[in-house]
Amino acid sequence: MDLQLKNKVIIVSGGAKGIGEGIVKVLAAEGAIPVIIGRDKADNLKVVNELGGQAHHFVAELTDPLQCESVVKSVIAKFGRIDGLVNNAGVNDGVGLENGSYEQFIASLHKNLVHYYLLAHHALPELKKSKGAIVNIGSKTAETGQGNTSAYAASNGGRNALTREWAVELLPYGIRVNAIIVAECWTPLYENWIKTLPNPEEKLKSIVSKIPLEQRMTTAEEIANMAAFLLSERSSHTTGQLIHVDGGYTHLDRAIS
């Protein structure tokens, strides 16, 4: 299926690794122009070089509101348009209720939620011109809880709420806004997290055994395929949706596994 994304300029925050990298590569394969926004130039360039210049990048620290604004301006200055935005950057940083603090909680909101708003806010004038689309990447932690991750869960609850709020607010402009909710997806960050746990191999086997569909982790490419669809005109009447690409993990009874 031709997703009609050729030459569409699409911002992907955190597009150099994990799910973001998967999205960038699928968009490039569809002929789009993915624009990575990430803090590490070397990581960004690694993906850009792998794609032979099909992708582009800008360096920005997204916890800094001024850099959120300036990086969107840089994209507009280079390309003259924005056709889509994928809010993806973030980290499950383990700021809990008992062991967290005000400072850690607020810092986590800036890592995981505030830049979603800021990038969308600054990209909006161009998205109105192009009738573009926004895709927010979220996490099942907002629905299931996980334990010891209050700030990340709160951020993802915010991502879900903003998805539906923006879908309503942006109806007059024909801008569609949807979210992809991720559960157990294998990424470098996930691998690093598993390694911090006691008996990581046993823990991983236990998690995988509870994923209803095929007892395996979701891949970054599977998330990316859904993102590309939601950015495309092939999903032209889909907005305000929280779409779970998770092998049934969030909603199916895991006792069936």
Tab-separated table of C-alpha atoms in Angstrom:
chain	number	residue	atom	x	y	z
A	1	MET	CA	0.000	0.000	0.000
A	2	ASP	CA	1.344	3.400	-0.996
A	3	LEU	CA	1.021	5.596	2.096
A	4	GLN	CA	1.457	8.742	-0.011
A	5	LEU	CA	4.180	10.071	2.299
A	6	LYS	CA	6.712	10.879	-0.422
A	7	ASN	CA	8.583	14.115	0.332
A	8	LYS	CA	6.527	14.771	3.476
A	9	VAL	CA	8.641	16.510	6.132
A	10	ILE	CA	8.045	14.721	9.426
A	11	ILE	CA	9.718	15.573	12.728
A	12	VAL	CA	10.585	12.586	14.946
A	13	SER	CA	11.789	13.478	18.429
A	14	GLY	CA	14.225	10.949	19.850
A	15	GLY	CA	14.557	9.548	16.348
A	16	ALA	CA	18.100	8.206	16.664
A	17	LYS	CA	17.444	5.112	18.778
A	18	GLY	CA	14.851	2.504	19.620
A	19	ILE	CA	11.270	3.176	18.577
A	20	GLY	CA	12.187	6.568	17.142
A	21	GLU	CA	14.872	5.049	14.933
A	22	GLY	CA	12.388	2.444	13.744
A	23	ILE	CA	9.920	5.181	12.803
A	24	VAL	CA	12.582	7.180	10.960
A	25	LYS	CA	13.617	4.141	8.915
A	26	VAL	CA	10.060	3.213	7.942
A	27	LEU	CA	9.292	6.816	6.975
A	28	ALA	CA	12.430	6.962	4.856
A	29	ALA	CA	11.450	3.721	3.139
A	30	GLU	CA	8.100	5.332	2.318
A	31	GLY	CA	9.879	8.245	0.654
A	32	ALA	CA	9.209	10.759	3.418
A	33	ILE	CA	11.808	13.176	4.772
A	34	PRO	CA	12.167	12.267	8.456
A	35	VAL	CA	13.842	14.904	10.611
A	36	ILE	CA	15.465	13.526	13.754
A	37	ILE	CA	15.546	15.763	16.814
A	38	GLY	CA	17.876	14.452	19.496
A	39	ARG	CA	20.498	15.606	21.927
A	40	ASP	CA	23.392	13.480	20.670
A	41	LYS	CA	24.820	14.538	17.304
A	42	ALA	CA	26.759	11.305	16.840
A	43	ASP	CA	23.653	9.171	17.410
A	44	ASN	CA	21.636	11.341	15.029
A	45	LEU	CA	24.279	11.180	12.313
A	46	LYS	CA	24.612	7.414	12.600
A	47	VAL	CA	20.998	7.008	11.468
A	48	VAL	CA	21.232	9.772	8.862
A	49	ASN	CA	24.323	8.162	7.345
A	50	GLU	CA	22.744	4.696	7.349
A	51	LEU	CA	19.885	6.118	5.304
A	52	GLY	CA	22.167	7.782	2.799
A	53	GLY	CA	20.916	11.272	3.437
A	54	GLN	CA	17.225	10.396	3.174
A	55	ALA	CA	16.835	11.589	6.782
A	56	HIS	CA	18.005	14.838	8.357
A	57	HIS	CA	18.675	15.885	11.925
A	58	PHE	CA	18.948	18.754	14.366
A	59	VAL	CA	20.559	18.654	17.797
A	60	ALA	CA	18.426	19.876	20.685
A	61	GLU	CA	18.026	19.259	24.400
A	62	LEU	CA	14.260	18.914	24.610
A	63	THR	CA	14.102	19.538	28.354
A	64	ASP	CA	15.008	23.155	27.488
A	65	PRO	CA	11.892	25.058	26.314
A	66	LEU	CA	13.968	27.550	24.322
A	67	GLN	CA	15.643	24.750	22.376
A	68	CYS	CA	12.234	23.214	21.631
A	69	GLU	CA	11.227	26.477	19.992
A	70	SER	CA	14.487	27.084	18.173
A	71	VAL	CA	14.742	23.569	16.730
A	72	VAL	CA	11.269	23.796	15.177
A	73	LYS	CA	12.265	27.142	13.668
A	74	SER	CA	15.369	25.446	12.261
A	75	VAL	CA	13.270	22.755	10.595
A	76	ILE	CA	11.021	25.400	9.034
A	77	ALA	CA	14.016	27.445	7.879
A	78	LYS	CA	15.542	24.412	6.129
A	79	PHE	CA	12.462	22.804	4.591
A	80	GLY	CA	9.825	25.535	4.534
A	81	ARG	CA	7.138	23.204	5.818
A	82	ILE	CA	6.187	20.575	8.392
A	83	ASP	CA	3.803	17.796	7.367
A	84	GLY	CA	3.852	15.674	10.495
A	85	LEU	CA	5.134	15.427	14.057
A	86	VAL	CA	5.982	12.288	16.005
A	87	ASN	CA	6.444	12.997	19.709
A	88	ASN	CA	8.535	10.059	20.874
A	89	ALA	CA	11.476	11.147	23.046
A	90	GLY	CA	11.386	10.109	26.686
A	91	VAL	CA	12.646	7.665	29.276
A	92	ASN	CA	11.137	5.528	32.009
A	93	ASP	CA	13.315	7.043	34.706
A	94	GLY	CA	11.943	5.344	37.826
A	95	VAL	CA	10.877	8.393	39.831
A	96	GLY	CA	8.555	6.777	42.352
A	97	LEU	CA	6.260	8.072	45.058
A	98	GLU	CA	8.117	6.757	48.080
A	99	ASN	CA	11.643	7.299	46.827
A	100	GLY	CA	11.179	10.258	44.497
A	101	SER	CA	11.271	13.997	45.157
A	102	TYR	CA	9.661	17.158	43.831
A	103	GLU	CA	12.771	18.011	41.846
A	104	GLN	CA	12.973	14.540	40.264
A	105	PHE	CA	9.259	14.515	39.488
A	106	ILE	CA	9.313	17.884	37.719
A	107	ALA	CA	12.498	16.969	35.842
A	108	SER	CA	10.827	13.782	34.628
A	109	LEU	CA	7.804	15.711	33.364
A	110	HIS	CA	10.189	17.839	31.303
A	111	LYS	CA	11.904	14.707	29.959
A	112	ASN	CA	8.666	12.973	29.076
A	113	LEU	CA	5.734	15.338	28.645
A	114	VAL	CA	6.440	19.063	28.455
A	115	HIS	CA	8.340	18.859	25.147
A	116	TYR	CA	5.387	16.991	23.593
A	117	TYR	CA	3.366	20.162	24.140
A	118	LEU	CA	6.121	22.544	23.113
A	119	LEU	CA	7.037	20.831	19.841
A	120	ALA	CA	3.376	20.611	18.857
A	121	HIS	CA	2.783	24.233	19.875
A	122	HIS	CA	5.652	25.570	17.787
A	123	ALA	CA	4.978	23.264	14.817
A	124	LEU	CA	1.266	24.061	14.743
A	125	PRO	CA	1.321	27.013	12.312
A	126	GLU	CA	3.008	24.817	9.688
A	127	LEU	CA	0.798	21.816	10.456
A	128	LYS	CA	-2.251	24.029	9.881
A	129	LYS	CA	-0.920	24.939	6.429
A	130	SER	CA	-0.228	21.315	5.484
A	131	LYS	CA	-3.197	19.758	7.322
A	132	GLY	CA	-0.562	17.537	8.852
A	133	ALA	CA	-0.861	14.873	11.514
A	134	ILE	CA	0.505	14.368	15.025
A	135	VAL	CA	1.380	10.986	16.520
A	136	ASN	CA	2.220	10.758	20.219
A	137	ILE	CA	4.063	7.686	21.461
A	138	GLY	CA	2.785	6.596	24.854
A	139	SER	CA	3.146	3.763	27.347
A	140	LYS	CA	0.843	1.253	29.000
A	141	THR	CA	2.132	2.498	32.374
A	142	ALA	CA	-0.602	5.156	32.298
A	143	GLU	CA	-3.248	2.409	32.251
A	144	THR	CA	-1.721	-0.535	34.079
A	145	GLY	CA	0.739	1.059	36.491
A	146	GLN	CA	4.155	-0.474	36.928
A	147	GLY	CA	5.405	0.533	40.347
A	148	ASN	CA	8.113	3.038	41.278
A	149	THR	CA	7.569	5.170	38.198
A	150	SER	CA	5.059	7.842	39.227
A	151	ALA	CA	6.505	10.581	37.044
A	152	TYR	CA	6.664	8.462	33.894
A	153	ALA	CA	3.151	7.116	34.460
A	154	ALA	CA	1.869	10.656	35.021
A	155	SER	CA	3.615	11.839	31.860
A	156	ASN	CA	1.983	9.084	29.850
A	157	GLY	CA	-1.409	9.869	31.332
A	158	GLY	CA	-0.749	13.411	30.140
A	159	ARG	CA	0.228	12.186	26.677
A	160	ASN	CA	-3.051	10.285	26.405
A	161	ALA	CA	-5.081	13.270	27.573
A	162	LEU	CA	-3.276	15.683	25.250
A	163	THR	CA	-3.890	13.357	22.316
A	164	ARG	CA	-7.642	13.606	22.778
A	165	GLU	CA	-7.581	17.282	23.739
A	166	TRP	CA	-5.565	18.224	20.648
A	167	ALA	CA	-7.758	16.049	18.439
A	168	VAL	CA	-10.718	18.180	19.540
A	169	GLU	CA	-8.947	21.538	19.388
A	170	LEU	CA	-7.480	20.905	15.948
A	171	LEU	CA	-10.628	19.579	14.257
A	172	PRO	CA	-11.259	22.929	12.505
A	173	TYR	CA	-7.863	22.654	10.803
A	174	GLY	CA	-8.221	19.067	9.643
A	175	ILE	CA	-5.242	18.036	11.774
A	176	ARG	CA	-5.513	14.486	13.063
A	177	VAL	CA	-3.945	13.511	16.398
A	178	ASN	CA	-3.495	9.933	17.573
A	179	ALA	CA	-1.342	8.012	20.033
A	180	ILE	CA	0.383	4.654	19.868
A	181	ILE	CA	0.514	2.954	23.245
A	182	VAL	CA	3.539	0.716	23.718
A	183	ALA	CA	3.819	-2.094	26.258
A	184	GLU	CA	6.780	-4.465	25.957
A	185	CYS	CA	8.908	-3.329	23.016
A	186	TRP	CA	12.546	-4.332	22.692
A	187	THR	CA	14.777	-1.257	22.506
A	188	PRO	CA	18.248	-0.337	23.816
A	189	LEU	CA	16.596	1.498	26.731
A	190	TYR	CA	14.525	-1.566	27.560
A	191	GLU	CA	17.604	-3.765	27.423
A	192	ASN	CA	19.446	-1.423	29.785
A	193	TRP	CA	16.476	-1.432	32.178
A	194	ILE	CA	16.299	-5.240	32.237
A	195	LYS	CA	19.998	-5.393	33.120
A	196	THR	CA	19.369	-3.345	36.276
A	197	LEU	CA	17.036	-6.008	37.689
A	198	PRO	CA	17.944	-9.063	39.744
A	199	ASN	CA	18.152	-12.147	37.504
A	200	PRO	CA	17.540	-10.187	34.293
A	201	GLU	CA	17.317	-13.232	32.007
A	202	GLU	CA	14.664	-14.875	34.180
A	203	LYS	CA	12.751	-11.597	34.453
A	204	LEU	CA	12.765	-11.156	30.685
A	205	LYS	CA	11.479	-14.686	30.137
A	206	SER	CA	8.722	-14.032	32.656
A	207	ILE	CA	7.656	-10.821	30.893
A	208	VAL	CA	7.714	-12.358	27.426
A	209	SER	CA	5.665	-15.342	28.594
A	210	LYS	CA	2.838	-12.936	29.551
A	211	ILE	CA	2.546	-11.266	26.135
A	212	PRO	CA	-0.590	-12.923	24.722
A	213	LEU	CA	0.161	-12.810	20.979
A	214	GLU	CA	3.024	-15.185	20.160
A	215	GLN	CA	4.744	-14.665	23.540
A	216	ARG	CA	7.265	-12.234	22.096
A	217	MET	CA	8.257	-8.602	22.409
A	218	THR	CA	6.808	-6.015	20.069
A	219	THR	CA	9.404	-4.754	17.591
A	220	ALA	CA	10.244	-1.128	16.905
A	221	GLU	CA	9.304	-1.738	13.274
A	222	GLU	CA	5.790	-2.790	14.283
A	223	ILE	CA	5.347	0.479	16.190
A	224	ALA	CA	6.835	2.336	13.229
A	225	ASN	CA	4.454	0.758	10.731
A	226	MET	CA	1.483	2.014	12.732
A	227	ALA	CA	3.047	5.460	13.071
A	228	ALA	CA	3.527	5.725	9.313
A	229	PHE	CA	-0.094	4.695	8.735
A	230	LEU	CA	-1.402	7.269	11.206
A	231	LEU	CA	0.709	9.997	9.595
A	232	SER	CA	-0.632	9.125	6.168
A	233	GLU	CA	-3.838	9.959	4.335
A	234	ARG	CA	-4.653	6.260	4.482
A	235	SER	CA	-5.905	6.952	8.034
A	236	SER	CA	-7.772	10.081	6.935
A	237	HIS	CA	-10.768	9.627	9.259
A	238	THR	CA	-8.898	8.450	12.355
A	239	THR	CA	-8.300	10.951	15.146
A	240	GLY	CA	-8.279	11.036	18.933
A	241	GLN	CA	-7.400	7.342	19.171
A	242	LEU	CA	-5.117	5.538	21.613
A	243	ILE	CA	-3.979	2.569	19.558
A	244	HIS	CA	-2.286	-0.264	21.439
A	245	VAL	CA	0.405	-2.029	19.421
A	246	ASP	CA	1.312	-4.486	22.145
A	247	GLY	CA	0.354	-8.048	21.232
A	248	GLY	CA	-2.669	-7.764	23.506
A	249	TYR	CA	-0.575	-7.118	26.604
A	250	THR	CA	-2.616	-4.244	28.036
A	251	HIS	CA	-6.150	-5.521	27.528
A	252	LEU	CA	-6.185	-9.275	27.094
A	253	ASP	CA	-6.228	-11.633	30.067
A	254	ARG	CA	-2.612	-12.725	30.368
A	255	ALA	CA	-3.712	-15.917	32.098
A	256	ILE	CA	-4.425	-17.245	28.601
A	257	SER	CA	-0.729	-17.152	27.704
